[in-house]
mmCIF file of C-alpha atoms and ligand atoms in Angstrom:
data_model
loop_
_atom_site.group_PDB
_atom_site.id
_atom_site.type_symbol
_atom_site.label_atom_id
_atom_site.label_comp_id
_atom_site.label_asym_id
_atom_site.label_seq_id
_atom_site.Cartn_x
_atom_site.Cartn_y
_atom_site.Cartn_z
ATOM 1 C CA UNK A 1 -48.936 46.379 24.102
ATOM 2 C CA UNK A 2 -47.858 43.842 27.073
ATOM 3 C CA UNK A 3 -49.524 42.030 28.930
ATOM 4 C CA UNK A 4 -48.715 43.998 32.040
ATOM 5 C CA UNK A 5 -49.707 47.457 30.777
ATOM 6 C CA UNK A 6 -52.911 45.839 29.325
ATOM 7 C CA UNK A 7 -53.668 44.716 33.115
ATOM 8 C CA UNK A 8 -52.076 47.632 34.572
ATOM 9 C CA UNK A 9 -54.926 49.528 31.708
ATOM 10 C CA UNK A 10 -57.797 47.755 33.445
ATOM 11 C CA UNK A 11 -56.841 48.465 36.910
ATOM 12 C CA UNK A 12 -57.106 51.917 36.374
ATOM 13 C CA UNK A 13 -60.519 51.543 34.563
ATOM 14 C CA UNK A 14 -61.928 49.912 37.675
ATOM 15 C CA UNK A 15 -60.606 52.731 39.929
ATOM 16 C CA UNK A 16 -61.600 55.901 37.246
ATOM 17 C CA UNK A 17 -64.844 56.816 38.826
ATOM 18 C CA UNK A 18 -62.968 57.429 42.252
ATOM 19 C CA UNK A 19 -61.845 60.717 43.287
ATOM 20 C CA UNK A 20 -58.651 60.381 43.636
ATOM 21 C CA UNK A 21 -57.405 57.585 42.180
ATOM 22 C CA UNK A 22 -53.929 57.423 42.404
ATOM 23 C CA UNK A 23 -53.292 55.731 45.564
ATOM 24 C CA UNK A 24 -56.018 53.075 45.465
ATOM 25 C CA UNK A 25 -54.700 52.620 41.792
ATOM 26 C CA UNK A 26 -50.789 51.779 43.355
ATOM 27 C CA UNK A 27 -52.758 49.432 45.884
ATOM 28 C CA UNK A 28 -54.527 47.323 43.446
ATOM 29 C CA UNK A 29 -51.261 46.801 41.411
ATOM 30 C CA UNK A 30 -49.310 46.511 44.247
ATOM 31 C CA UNK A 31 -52.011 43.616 45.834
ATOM 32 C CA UNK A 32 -51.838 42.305 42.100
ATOM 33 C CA UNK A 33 -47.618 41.939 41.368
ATOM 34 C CA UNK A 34 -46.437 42.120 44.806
ATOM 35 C CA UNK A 35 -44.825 45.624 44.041
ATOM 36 C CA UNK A 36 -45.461 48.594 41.712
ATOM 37 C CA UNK A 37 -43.584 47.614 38.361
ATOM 38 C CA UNK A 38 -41.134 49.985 36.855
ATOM 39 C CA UNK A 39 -43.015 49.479 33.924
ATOM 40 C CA UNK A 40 -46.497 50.424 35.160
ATOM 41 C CA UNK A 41 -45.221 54.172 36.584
ATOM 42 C CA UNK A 42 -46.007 55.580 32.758
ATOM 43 C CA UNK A 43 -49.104 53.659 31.776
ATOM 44 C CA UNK A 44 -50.670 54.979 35.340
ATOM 45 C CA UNK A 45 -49.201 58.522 34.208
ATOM 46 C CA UNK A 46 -50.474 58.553 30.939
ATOM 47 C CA UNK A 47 -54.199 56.941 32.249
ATOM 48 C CA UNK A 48 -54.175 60.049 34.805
ATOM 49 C CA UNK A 49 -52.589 62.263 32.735
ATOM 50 C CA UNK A 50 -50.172 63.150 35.219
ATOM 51 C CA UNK A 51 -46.212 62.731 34.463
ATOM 52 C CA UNK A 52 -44.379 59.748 35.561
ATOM 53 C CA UNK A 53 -42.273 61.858 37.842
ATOM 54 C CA UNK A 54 -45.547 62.748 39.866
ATOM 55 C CA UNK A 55 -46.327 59.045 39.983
ATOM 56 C CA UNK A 56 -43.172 57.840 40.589
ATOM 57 C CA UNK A 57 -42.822 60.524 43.421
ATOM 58 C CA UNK A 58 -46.007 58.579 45.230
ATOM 59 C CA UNK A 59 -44.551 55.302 44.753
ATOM 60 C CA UNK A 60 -41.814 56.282 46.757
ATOM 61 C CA UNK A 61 -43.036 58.549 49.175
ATOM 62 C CA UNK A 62 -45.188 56.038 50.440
ATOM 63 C CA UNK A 63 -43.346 53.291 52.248
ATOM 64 C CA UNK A 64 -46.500 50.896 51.751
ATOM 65 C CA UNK A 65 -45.582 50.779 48.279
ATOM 66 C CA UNK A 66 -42.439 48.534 46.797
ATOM 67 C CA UNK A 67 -40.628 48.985 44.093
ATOM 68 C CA UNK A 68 -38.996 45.525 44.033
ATOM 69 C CA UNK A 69 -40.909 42.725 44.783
ATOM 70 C CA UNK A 70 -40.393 41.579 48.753
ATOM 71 C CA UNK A 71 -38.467 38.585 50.313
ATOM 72 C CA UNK A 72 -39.937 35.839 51.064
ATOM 73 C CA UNK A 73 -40.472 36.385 54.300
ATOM 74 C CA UNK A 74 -41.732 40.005 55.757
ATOM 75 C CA UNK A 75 -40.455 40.806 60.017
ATOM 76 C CA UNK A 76 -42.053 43.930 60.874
ATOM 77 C CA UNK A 77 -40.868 45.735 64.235
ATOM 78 C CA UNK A 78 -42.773 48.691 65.536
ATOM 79 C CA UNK A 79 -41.354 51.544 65.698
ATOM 80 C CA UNK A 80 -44.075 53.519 67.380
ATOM 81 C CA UNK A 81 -43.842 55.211 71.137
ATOM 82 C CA UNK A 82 -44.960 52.755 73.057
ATOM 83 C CA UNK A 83 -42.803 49.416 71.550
ATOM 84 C CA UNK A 84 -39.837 51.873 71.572
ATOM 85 C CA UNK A 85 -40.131 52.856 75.373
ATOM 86 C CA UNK A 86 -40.174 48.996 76.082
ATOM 87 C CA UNK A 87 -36.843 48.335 74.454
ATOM 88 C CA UNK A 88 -38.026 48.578 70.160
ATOM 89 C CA UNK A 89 -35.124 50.496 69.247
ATOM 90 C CA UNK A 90 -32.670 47.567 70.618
ATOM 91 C CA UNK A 91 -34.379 44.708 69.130
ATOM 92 C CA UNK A 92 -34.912 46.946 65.772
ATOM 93 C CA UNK A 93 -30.690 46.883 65.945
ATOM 94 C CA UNK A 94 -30.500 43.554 66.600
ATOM 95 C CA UNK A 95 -32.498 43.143 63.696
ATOM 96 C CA UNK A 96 -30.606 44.792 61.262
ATOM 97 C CA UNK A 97 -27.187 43.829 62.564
ATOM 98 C CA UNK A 98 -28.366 39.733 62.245
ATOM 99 C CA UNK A 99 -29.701 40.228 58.878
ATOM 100 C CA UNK A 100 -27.421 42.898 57.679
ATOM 101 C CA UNK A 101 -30.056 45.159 55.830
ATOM 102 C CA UNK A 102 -31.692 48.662 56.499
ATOM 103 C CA UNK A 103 -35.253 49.184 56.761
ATOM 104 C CA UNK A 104 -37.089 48.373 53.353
ATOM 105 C CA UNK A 105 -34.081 45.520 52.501
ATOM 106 C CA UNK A 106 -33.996 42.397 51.813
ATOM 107 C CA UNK A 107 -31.201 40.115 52.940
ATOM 108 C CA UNK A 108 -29.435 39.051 49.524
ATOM 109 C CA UNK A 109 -30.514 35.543 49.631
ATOM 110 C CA UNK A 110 -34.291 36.827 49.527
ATOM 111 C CA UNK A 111 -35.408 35.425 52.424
ATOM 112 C CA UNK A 112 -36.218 38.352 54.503
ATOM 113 C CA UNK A 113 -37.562 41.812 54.133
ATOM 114 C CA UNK A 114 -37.354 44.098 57.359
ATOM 115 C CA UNK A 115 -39.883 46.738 57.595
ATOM 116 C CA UNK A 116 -40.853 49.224 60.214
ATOM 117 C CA UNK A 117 -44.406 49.820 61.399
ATOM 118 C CA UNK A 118 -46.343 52.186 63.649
ATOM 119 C CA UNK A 119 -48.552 50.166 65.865
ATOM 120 C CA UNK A 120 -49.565 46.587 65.765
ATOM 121 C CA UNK A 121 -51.961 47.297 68.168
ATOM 122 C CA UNK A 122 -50.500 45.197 70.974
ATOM 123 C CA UNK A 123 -48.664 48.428 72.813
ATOM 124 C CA UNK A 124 -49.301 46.647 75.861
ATOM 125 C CA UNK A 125 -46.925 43.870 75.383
ATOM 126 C CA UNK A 126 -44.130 45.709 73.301
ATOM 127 C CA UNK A 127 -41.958 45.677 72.003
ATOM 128 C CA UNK A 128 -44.140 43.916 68.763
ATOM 129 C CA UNK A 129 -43.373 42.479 65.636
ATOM 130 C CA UNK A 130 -45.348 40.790 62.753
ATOM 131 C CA UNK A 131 -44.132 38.229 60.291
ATOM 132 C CA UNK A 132 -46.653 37.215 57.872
ATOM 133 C CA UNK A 133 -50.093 37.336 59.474
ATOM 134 C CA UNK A 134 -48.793 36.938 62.775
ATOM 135 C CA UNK A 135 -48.405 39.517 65.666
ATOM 136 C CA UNK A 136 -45.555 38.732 68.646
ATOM 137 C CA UNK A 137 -45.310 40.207 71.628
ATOM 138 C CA UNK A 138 -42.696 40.696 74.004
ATOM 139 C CA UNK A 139 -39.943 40.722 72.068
ATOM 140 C CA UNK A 140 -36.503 40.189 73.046
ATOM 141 C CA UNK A 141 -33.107 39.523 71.724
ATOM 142 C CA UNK A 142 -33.599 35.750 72.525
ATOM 143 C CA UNK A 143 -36.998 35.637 70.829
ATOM 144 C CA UNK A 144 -35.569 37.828 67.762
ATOM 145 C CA UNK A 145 -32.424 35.394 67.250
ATOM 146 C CA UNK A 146 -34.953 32.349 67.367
ATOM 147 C CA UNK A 147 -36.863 33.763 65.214
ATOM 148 C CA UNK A 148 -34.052 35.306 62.590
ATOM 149 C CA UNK A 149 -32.349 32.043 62.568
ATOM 150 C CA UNK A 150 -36.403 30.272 61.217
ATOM 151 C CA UNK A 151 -36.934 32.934 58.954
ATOM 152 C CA UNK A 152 -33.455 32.395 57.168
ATOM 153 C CA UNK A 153 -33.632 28.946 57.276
HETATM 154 FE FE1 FES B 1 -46.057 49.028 69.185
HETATM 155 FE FE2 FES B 1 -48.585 49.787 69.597
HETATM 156 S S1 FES B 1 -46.794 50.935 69.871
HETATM 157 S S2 FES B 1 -47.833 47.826 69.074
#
């Protein structure tokens, strides 16, 4: 028995009671390892009795949840209507031409992971993006290369 499934064992426990469980289950190891182990897909399925195909088909339905752990640094551009009317869908190209990676990559070196997201609740000053804890507004190409060029450094 490791010492991941044995933690893996007690999430679940904590999260038995719930109807439901699955997805707060993936959250709590996700908060706990920074992604959902390989390894934890069959101790959830066995603790649920459900197969690991059904668990693993959560995992990565879900775009919330990772399957490798992320880079060191997270950008986030929104993707939703009102950032895109105000230029997202550039700047989201920009991104991914500078750092060479799709959405839910990380650039080789680890450094950066580039995720979408739908809303950062600053629609007013699109297009956004979030790195860390941080919201920016107003994004531009100029802004995005400054801030690429930090990230990787
Ligand atoms: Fe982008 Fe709301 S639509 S922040």
């Amino acid at each position: 028995m490791t010492d991941l499934a044995d933690r893996v064992r007690d999430i679940v426990a904590d999260h038995a009671a719930l109807e439901g469980p699955l997805l707060p289950i993936l959250h709590a190891v996700q908060a706990e390892w920074g992604h959902v182990p390989e390894a934890a897909v069959p101790v959830i399925a066995e603790a649920l009795n459900l197969s690991r195909a059904e668990v693993y088909g959560v995992v990565t339905f879900y775009h919330d949840f990772r399957e490798r752990p992320a880079g060191q640094h997270v950008l986030k551009l929104c993707r939703a209507e009102a950032c895109q009317a105000q230029g997202g869908a550039g700047i989201a190209k920009l991104a991914q031409a500078r750092l060479g990676i799709g959405w839910h990559e990380t650039t080789p070196d680890g450094r950066v992971t580039l995720e979408p997201v739908y809303c950062l609740g600053l629609c007013a000053c699109g297009p956004s993006a979030m790195v860390g804890d941080q919201v920016i507004g107003r994004m531009d190409r100029e802004k995005l290369e400054t801030l690429i060029e930090g990230l990787r450094a």
